[in-house]
mmCIF file of C-alpha atoms and ligand atoms in Angstrom:
data_model
loop_
_atom_site.group_PDB
_atom_site.id
_atom_site.type_symbol
_atom_site.label_atom_id
_atom_site.label_comp_id
_atom_site.label_asym_id
_atom_site.label_seq_id
_atom_site.Cartn_x
_atom_site.Cartn_y
_atom_site.Cartn_z
ATOM 1 C CA MET A 257 135.279 114.533 120.282
ATOM 2 C CA THR A 258 132.891 111.663 119.688
ATOM 3 C CA GLN A 259 130.437 111.298 122.568
ATOM 4 C CA ILE A 260 130.004 107.827 124.019
ATOM 5 C CA TYR A 261 126.729 106.261 125.158
ATOM 6 C CA GLY A 262 125.877 102.590 125.637
ATOM 7 C CA ILE A 263 123.963 99.767 127.179
ATOM 8 C CA VAL A 264 125.183 97.933 130.249
ATOM 9 C CA ALA A 265 123.757 94.427 130.610
ATOM 10 C CA HIS A 266 124.748 90.796 130.851
ATOM 11 C CA PRO A 267 124.529 89.220 128.388
ATOM 12 C CA VAL A 268 124.381 92.137 125.989
ATOM 13 C CA ALA A 269 125.408 90.615 122.650
ATOM 14 C CA HIS A 270 121.894 90.392 121.209
ATOM 15 C CA SER A 271 120.678 93.814 122.338
ATOM 16 C CA LEU A 272 118.982 95.871 119.639
ATOM 17 C CA SER A 273 119.469 99.157 121.489
ATOM 18 C CA PRO A 274 122.743 100.038 119.668
ATOM 19 C CA ILE A 275 120.956 99.758 116.322
ATOM 20 C CA ILE A 276 118.126 102.045 117.436
ATOM 21 C CA HIS A 277 120.287 104.721 119.085
ATOM 22 C CA ASN A 278 123.091 104.769 116.530
ATOM 23 C CA ALA A 279 120.517 105.266 113.771
ATOM 24 C CA ALA A 280 119.146 108.244 115.705
ATOM 25 C CA PHE A 281 122.557 109.827 116.312
ATOM 26 C CA GLU A 282 123.414 109.462 112.656
ATOM 27 C CA ALA A 283 120.099 110.916 111.489
ATOM 28 C CA LEU A 284 120.578 114.021 113.640
ATOM 29 C CA ASN A 285 124.261 114.385 112.728
ATOM 30 C CA ILE A 286 125.315 114.013 116.328
ATOM 31 C CA ASP A 287 128.932 112.898 116.686
ATOM 32 C CA ALA A 288 128.166 110.071 119.104
ATOM 33 C CA LYS A 289 128.587 106.326 119.340
ATOM 34 C CA TYR A 290 126.419 103.901 121.315
ATOM 35 C CA GLU A 291 128.293 100.809 122.494
ATOM 36 C CA LYS A 292 127.649 97.524 124.286
ATOM 37 C CA PHE A 293 129.083 97.111 127.780
ATOM 38 C CA ASP A 294 128.905 93.529 129.001
ATOM 39 C CA PHE A 295 129.478 93.438 132.769
ATOM 40 C CA GLU A 296 128.330 91.042 135.441
ATOM 41 C CA SER A 297 126.848 92.329 138.702
ATOM 42 C CA GLU A 298 130.108 92.176 140.659
ATOM 43 C CA ASP A 299 131.823 94.426 138.119
ATOM 44 C CA LEU A 300 129.054 97.013 137.821
ATOM 45 C CA PHE A 301 130.416 99.454 140.395
ATOM 46 C CA GLU A 302 133.896 99.511 138.796
ATOM 47 C CA PHE A 303 132.301 100.032 135.404
ATOM 48 C CA LEU A 304 130.363 103.043 136.700
ATOM 49 C CA LYS A 305 133.614 104.601 137.921
ATOM 50 C CA LYS A 306 134.906 104.216 134.359
ATOM 51 C CA VAL A 307 131.720 105.872 133.063
ATOM 52 C CA LYS A 308 132.543 108.945 135.157
ATOM 53 C CA LYS A 309 136.258 108.907 134.371
ATOM 54 C CA GLU A 310 135.851 108.470 130.638
ATOM 55 C CA ASN A 311 132.878 110.796 130.465
ATOM 56 C CA ILE A 312 130.454 108.260 128.986
ATOM 57 C CA LEU A 313 127.376 110.471 128.721
ATOM 58 C CA GLY A 314 124.469 108.082 129.033
ATOM 59 C CA LEU A 315 123.557 104.464 129.652
ATOM 60 C CA SER A 316 120.680 102.170 128.976
ATOM 61 C CA VAL A 317 120.476 99.615 131.772
ATOM 62 C CA SER A 318 119.129 96.135 131.258
ATOM 63 C CA ILE A 319 119.003 92.691 132.839
ATOM 64 C CA PRO A 320 120.328 91.981 135.453
ATOM 65 C CA HIS A 321 121.285 95.506 136.591
ATOM 66 C CA LYS A 322 118.065 97.530 136.624
ATOM 67 C CA GLU A 323 117.506 97.137 140.342
ATOM 68 C CA THR A 324 121.046 96.741 141.702
ATOM 69 C CA ILE A 325 122.404 99.825 139.934
ATOM 70 C CA ILE A 326 120.305 102.162 142.107
ATOM 71 C CA GLN A 327 122.692 101.903 145.065
ATOM 72 C CA TYR A 328 125.653 103.098 142.962
ATOM 73 C CA LEU A 329 124.065 106.208 141.447
ATOM 74 C CA ASP A 330 124.448 109.774 142.738
ATOM 75 C CA GLU A 331 120.791 110.621 142.258
ATOM 76 C CA VAL A 332 117.673 108.702 141.305
ATOM 77 C CA SER A 333 114.340 110.126 140.100
ATOM 78 C CA ASP A 334 111.314 109.708 142.345
ATOM 79 C CA THR A 335 109.662 107.594 139.664
ATOM 80 C CA ALA A 336 112.579 105.172 139.461
ATOM 81 C CA LYS A 337 112.605 104.984 143.250
ATOM 82 C CA ILE A 338 108.933 104.010 143.328
ATOM 83 C CA ILE A 339 109.351 101.537 140.480
ATOM 84 C CA GLY A 340 112.486 100.211 142.138
ATOM 85 C CA ALA A 341 114.363 100.029 138.844
ATOM 86 C CA VAL A 342 116.508 102.259 136.638
ATOM 87 C CA ASN A 343 116.736 101.722 132.871
ATOM 88 C CA THR A 344 118.333 105.073 131.986
ATOM 89 C CA VAL A 345 121.429 106.812 133.350
ATOM 90 C CA ILE A 346 122.460 110.360 132.493
ATOM 91 C CA ASN A 347 125.978 111.542 133.295
ATOM 92 C CA ARG A 348 125.559 115.119 134.499
ATOM 93 C CA ASN A 349 129.063 116.540 134.848
ATOM 94 C CA GLY A 350 130.387 113.449 136.567
ATOM 95 C CA LYS A 351 127.280 112.766 138.644
ATOM 96 C CA LEU A 352 125.212 109.787 137.580
ATOM 97 C CA TYR A 353 121.464 110.347 137.543
ATOM 98 C CA GLY A 354 119.130 107.366 137.115
ATOM 99 C CA THR A 355 115.572 107.314 135.909
ATOM 100 C CA ASN A 356 113.086 104.983 134.246
ATOM 101 C CA THR A 357 111.498 105.269 130.797
ATOM 102 C CA ASP A 358 110.034 101.751 130.655
ATOM 103 C CA TYR A 359 106.735 102.884 132.127
ATOM 104 C CA ILE A 360 106.406 105.510 129.393
ATOM 105 C CA GLY A 361 107.326 102.868 126.812
ATOM 106 C CA VAL A 362 104.473 100.615 127.809
ATOM 107 C CA LEU A 363 101.926 103.437 127.740
ATOM 108 C CA HIS A 364 102.964 104.514 124.251
ATOM 109 C CA ALA A 365 102.988 100.906 123.056
ATOM 110 C CA LEU A 366 99.403 100.546 124.222
ATOM 111 C CA CYS A 367 98.283 103.901 122.859
ATOM 112 C CA PRO A 368 100.559 105.248 120.144
ATOM 113 C CA ASN A 369 99.773 108.579 118.440
ATOM 114 C CA SER A 370 99.861 110.485 121.732
ATOM 115 C CA ALA A 371 96.382 111.257 123.134
ATOM 116 C CA LEU A 372 97.353 108.755 125.766
ATOM 117 C CA ASN A 373 95.252 110.103 128.541
ATOM 118 C CA SER A 374 92.036 110.304 126.640
ATOM 119 C CA GLN A 375 92.425 106.933 124.944
ATOM 120 C CA LEU A 376 93.213 105.096 128.127
ATOM 121 C CA SER A 377 90.664 106.826 130.263
ATOM 122 C CA VAL A 378 87.998 106.221 127.640
ATOM 123 C CA LEU A 379 88.909 102.585 127.887
ATOM 124 C CA LYS A 380 88.727 102.799 131.684
ATOM 125 C CA SER A 381 90.155 99.412 131.331
ATOM 126 C CA SER A 382 91.006 96.541 133.526
ATOM 127 C CA VAL A 383 94.401 95.083 132.779
ATOM 128 C CA LEU A 384 95.907 91.753 133.719
ATOM 129 C CA ILE A 385 99.692 91.716 134.120
ATOM 130 C CA LEU A 386 101.305 88.297 133.850
ATOM 131 C CA GLY A 387 104.539 88.193 135.838
ATOM 132 C CA ALA A 388 105.880 89.997 138.872
ATOM 133 C CA GLY A 389 109.529 90.698 138.043
ATOM 134 C CA GLY A 390 111.427 93.885 137.233
ATOM 135 C CA SER A 391 109.582 94.580 133.985
ATOM 136 C CA ALA A 392 106.220 94.115 135.647
ATOM 137 C CA ARG A 393 107.067 96.790 138.214
ATOM 138 C CA ALA A 394 107.440 99.587 135.643
ATOM 139 C CA ILE A 395 104.367 98.419 133.756
ATOM 140 C CA VAL A 396 102.194 98.253 136.864
ATOM 141 C CA TYR A 397 103.387 101.737 137.843
ATOM 142 C CA GLY A 398 102.589 103.219 134.421
ATOM 143 C CA LEU A 399 99.164 101.678 134.113
ATOM 144 C CA LYS A 400 98.137 102.594 137.604
ATOM 145 C CA LEU A 401 99.249 106.155 136.935
ATOM 146 C CA LYS A 402 96.723 106.259 134.090
ATOM 147 C CA GLY A 403 93.959 105.048 136.342
ATOM 148 C CA LEU A 404 93.584 101.563 134.933
ATOM 149 C CA LYS A 405 92.340 98.790 137.170
ATOM 150 C CA VAL A 406 95.376 96.526 137.476
ATOM 151 C CA PHE A 407 95.457 92.814 138.357
ATOM 152 C CA ILE A 408 98.700 90.842 138.762
ATOM 153 C CA ALA A 409 99.107 87.076 138.342
ATOM 154 C CA ASN A 410 102.373 85.166 138.501
ATOM 155 C CA ARG A 411 103.693 81.591 138.568
ATOM 156 C CA THR A 412 104.996 82.273 142.080
ATOM 157 C CA GLU A 413 101.834 83.686 143.606
ATOM 158 C CA GLU A 414 103.560 85.147 146.648
ATOM 159 C CA LYS A 415 105.535 87.528 144.424
ATOM 160 C CA ALA A 416 102.384 88.715 142.664
ATOM 161 C CA LYS A 417 100.693 89.212 146.014
ATOM 162 C CA ASP A 418 103.616 91.275 147.348
ATOM 163 C CA LEU A 419 103.825 93.409 144.223
ATOM 164 C CA ALA A 420 100.072 94.030 144.211
ATOM 165 C CA GLU A 421 100.231 95.092 147.827
ATOM 166 C CA GLU A 422 103.199 97.388 147.261
ATOM 167 C CA PHE A 423 101.488 99.210 144.382
ATOM 168 C CA ASP A 424 98.021 99.005 145.884
ATOM 169 C CA VAL A 425 96.534 97.021 142.980
ATOM 170 C CA ASN A 426 94.805 93.626 142.781
ATOM 171 C CA PHE A 427 96.297 90.170 143.078
ATOM 172 C CA LEU A 428 94.799 87.350 141.003
ATOM 173 C CA CYS A 429 95.567 83.762 141.973
ATOM 174 C CA ASN A 430 96.246 81.289 139.176
ATOM 175 C CA ALA A 431 93.169 79.260 140.017
ATOM 176 C CA ASP A 432 91.042 82.360 139.357
ATOM 177 C CA LEU A 433 92.456 83.322 135.951
ATOM 178 C CA ASP A 434 89.203 82.237 134.316
ATOM 179 C CA LYS A 435 87.142 84.437 136.633
ATOM 180 C CA LEU A 436 88.548 87.706 135.291
ATOM 181 C CA ILE A 437 87.820 88.977 131.794
ATOM 182 C CA PRO A 438 90.238 91.912 131.495
ATOM 183 C CA ASP A 439 90.200 94.453 128.653
ATOM 184 C CA ILE A 440 93.981 94.256 128.313
ATOM 185 C CA ILE A 441 96.426 91.403 129.032
ATOM 186 C CA ILE A 442 100.198 91.991 129.104
ATOM 187 C CA ASN A 443 102.850 89.289 129.328
ATOM 188 C CA THR A 444 105.898 90.530 131.236
ATOM 189 C CA THR A 445 107.406 87.081 131.833
ATOM 190 C CA SER A 446 110.122 85.548 129.692
ATOM 191 C CA VAL A 447 107.820 82.707 128.659
ATOM 192 C CA GLY A 448 107.712 82.455 124.862
ATOM 193 C CA MET A 449 111.213 83.853 124.377
ATOM 194 C CA PHE A 450 113.789 82.075 122.225
ATOM 195 C CA GLY A 451 115.958 80.001 124.520
ATOM 196 C CA VAL A 452 113.537 80.162 127.452
ATOM 197 C CA ALA A 453 110.228 78.485 126.611
ATOM 198 C CA VAL A 454 109.503 79.416 123.016
ATOM 199 C CA GLU A 455 106.713 76.875 122.596
ATOM 200 C CA LYS A 456 104.869 77.976 125.731
ATOM 201 C CA SER A 457 102.374 80.674 126.642
ATOM 202 C CA PRO A 458 101.829 82.047 130.154
ATOM 203 C CA TYR A 459 98.037 82.225 129.608
ATOM 204 C CA PRO A 460 95.516 79.496 128.692
ATOM 205 C CA LYS A 461 94.411 80.124 125.098
ATOM 206 C CA GLU A 462 90.792 79.216 125.759
ATOM 207 C CA LEU A 463 90.442 82.235 128.050
ATOM 208 C CA PHE A 464 91.101 84.898 125.382
ATOM 209 C CA LYS A 465 88.054 86.925 124.362
ATOM 210 C CA LYS A 466 87.610 88.692 121.049
ATOM 211 C CA HIS A 467 87.421 92.252 122.379
ATOM 212 C CA GLN A 468 90.717 92.086 124.288
ATOM 213 C CA ILE A 469 93.960 93.944 123.626
ATOM 214 C CA VAL A 470 96.864 91.564 124.182
ATOM 215 C CA MET A 471 100.458 92.733 124.449
ATOM 216 C CA ASP A 472 103.778 90.941 124.880
ATOM 217 C CA ILE A 473 107.085 92.450 125.914
ATOM 218 C CA VAL A 474 108.996 89.487 124.471
ATOM 219 C CA TYR A 475 110.183 90.435 120.970
ATOM 220 C CA ARG A 476 112.256 87.423 120.000
ATOM 221 C CA PRO A 477 110.291 85.925 118.383
ATOM 222 C CA LEU A 478 107.902 88.737 117.528
ATOM 223 C CA MET A 479 104.942 86.359 117.264
ATOM 224 C CA THR A 480 105.100 84.483 120.536
ATOM 225 C CA LYS A 481 102.786 81.577 121.278
ATOM 226 C CA PHE A 482 100.909 83.953 123.610
ATOM 227 C CA LEU A 483 100.272 86.467 120.791
ATOM 228 C CA THR A 484 99.500 83.763 118.235
ATOM 229 C CA ASP A 485 96.843 82.310 120.547
ATOM 230 C CA ALA A 486 95.407 85.779 121.131
ATOM 231 C CA LYS A 487 95.335 86.563 117.416
ATOM 232 C CA ASN A 488 93.613 83.273 116.661
ATOM 233 C CA ALA A 489 90.972 84.199 119.228
ATOM 234 C CA GLY A 490 90.362 87.497 117.411
ATOM 235 C CA CYS A 491 92.114 89.790 119.885
ATOM 236 C CA GLN A 492 93.999 92.943 118.934
ATOM 237 C CA ILE A 493 97.680 92.207 119.496
ATOM 238 C CA ILE A 494 100.651 94.460 120.274
ATOM 239 C CA THR A 495 104.066 92.967 119.581
ATOM 240 C CA GLY A 496 107.032 93.249 121.929
ATOM 241 C CA GLU A 497 109.314 95.556 119.985
ATOM 242 C CA LYS A 498 106.984 98.510 120.590
ATOM 243 C CA MET A 499 107.823 98.976 124.251
ATOM 244 C CA LEU A 500 111.525 98.634 123.425
ATOM 245 C CA LEU A 501 111.223 101.340 120.805
ATOM 246 C CA TYR A 502 109.216 103.827 122.835
ATOM 247 C CA GLN A 503 111.372 103.544 125.944
ATOM 248 C CA ALA A 504 114.416 104.167 123.719
ATOM 249 C CA VAL A 505 112.819 107.244 122.135
ATOM 250 C CA GLU A 506 112.208 108.726 125.567
ATOM 251 C CA GLN A 507 115.744 107.828 126.641
ATOM 252 C CA PHE A 508 117.277 109.464 123.565
ATOM 253 C CA GLU A 509 115.411 112.697 124.234
ATOM 254 C CA LEU A 510 116.554 112.756 127.853
ATOM 255 C CA TRP A 511 120.185 112.371 126.786
ATOM 256 C CA THR A 512 120.227 114.816 123.899
ATOM 257 C CA ASN A 513 117.417 117.290 124.642
ATOM 258 C CA GLN A 514 116.458 116.881 121.005
ATOM 259 C CA LYS A 515 113.359 115.426 119.397
ATOM 260 C CA ALA A 516 114.098 111.791 118.602
ATOM 261 C CA PRO A 517 113.821 110.782 114.922
ATOM 262 C CA PHE A 518 111.073 108.281 115.650
ATOM 263 C CA GLU A 519 110.512 106.861 112.163
ATOM 264 C CA ILE A 520 114.225 106.282 111.629
ATOM 265 C CA MET A 521 114.591 104.510 114.979
ATOM 266 C CA LYS A 522 111.527 102.404 114.231
ATOM 267 C CA LYS A 523 112.796 101.410 110.804
ATOM 268 C CA ALA A 524 116.257 100.532 112.128
ATOM 269 C CA LEU A 525 114.667 98.297 114.734
ATOM 270 C CA ILE A 526 112.202 96.583 112.431
ATOM 271 C CA VAL A 527 114.703 95.651 109.730
ATOM 272 C CA ASN A 528 116.919 94.082 112.379
ATOM 273 C CA LEU A 529 114.302 92.056 114.238
HETATM 274 P P1 LIG B 171 112.353 90.874 134.314
HETATM 275 O O1 LIG B 171 113.253 91.882 134.934
HETATM 276 O O2 LIG B 171 112.534 90.739 132.830
HETATM 277 O O3 LIG B 171 110.916 91.090 134.675
HETATM 278 P P2 LIG B 171 112.569 88.835 136.283
HETATM 279 O O4 LIG B 171 112.578 89.884 137.338
HETATM 280 O O5 LIG B 171 113.536 87.711 136.398
HETATM 281 O O6 LIG B 171 112.816 89.460 134.857
HETATM 282 O O7 LIG B 171 111.076 88.250 136.193
HETATM 283 C C1 LIG B 171 110.741 87.220 135.347
HETATM 284 C C2 LIG B 171 109.241 86.918 135.464
HETATM 285 O O8 LIG B 171 108.950 85.871 134.533
HETATM 286 C C3 LIG B 171 108.812 86.418 136.833
HETATM 287 O O9 LIG B 171 107.496 86.860 137.065
HETATM 288 C C4 LIG B 171 108.854 84.905 136.643
HETATM 289 O O10 LIG B 171 107.990 84.152 137.473
HETATM 290 P P3 LIG B 171 108.465 83.663 138.963
HETATM 291 O O11 LIG B 171 108.302 84.852 139.849
HETATM 292 O O12 LIG B 171 107.539 82.555 139.282
HETATM 293 O O13 LIG B 171 109.894 83.223 138.814
HETATM 294 C C5 LIG B 171 108.346 84.777 135.221
HETATM 295 N N1 LIG B 171 108.749 83.515 134.591
HETATM 296 C C6 LIG B 171 109.976 83.206 134.141
HETATM 297 N N2 LIG B 171 109.962 81.952 133.614
HETATM 298 C C7 LIG B 171 108.699 81.481 133.730
HETATM 299 C C8 LIG B 171 108.041 80.280 133.351
HETATM 300 N N3 LIG B 171 108.691 79.288 132.739
HETATM 301 N N4 LIG B 171 106.711 80.164 133.616
HETATM 302 C C9 LIG B 171 106.040 81.168 134.213
HETATM 303 N N5 LIG B 171 106.614 82.332 134.589
HETATM 304 C C10 LIG B 171 107.918 82.492 134.353
#
């Protein structure tokens, strides 16, 4: 019988996850189908009952459910508990287990070709995270785990302050953005996204320095204003689809216990961007 997996989010119509995962299932000859499940928060619990009843084997979890889903799961990994968000659910014989692969996604996006530890520790970098929402939480967790010196800035400073305190990293107030010259800058806000503020950047362009690595998690459009400014300043840029891809690769391997067909997933994503 065809196995069912899927993404639960709202809205979900534009998600690229089905393209990535279905390409992987097909490549490995796994009789499985990855679907889109569009549910609002108030219907999430009922949907999870259906997941158990209909034996849906795995879920990707996206906005706005990453945090609220935790209360409905049977078990949650320690990592997801610390991050405070679940992006992956595995149905283990009717028990729903939640974990988080976003923090792995960001580390691979920053340092592909494995050798993560050595590359990042050689950098011994300072990193500025823009934003203090759900995505920022996983990213802060991952980067701190690798020993990077993390700073958080956010439009609403109180939220950045709270997040920095919770993860024992540094808070940077907006008035002091020009006082820090980080090695890496990552945008985790929705600024620059189609339909949100596509013409805007969350960081003043005059502050970019040539040696910096600048990454966005927004991937529609791929070249955000933030990345265009950084590129014009001579920075090395990392586009937003990378984190999406790497978190999906990790997710696929957790569900199937098989090595994910990375190149096929990457190609499927890129041609559909
Ligand atoms: P996600 O789960 O994707 O991180 P989120 O939790 O809603 O989404 O967080 C969105 C982040 O983008 C927040 O840091 C938010 O800033 P506020 O805390 O001030 O709301 C940031 N953000 C969204 N729109 C923004 C804008 N127009 N300018 C600056 N920051 C913005």
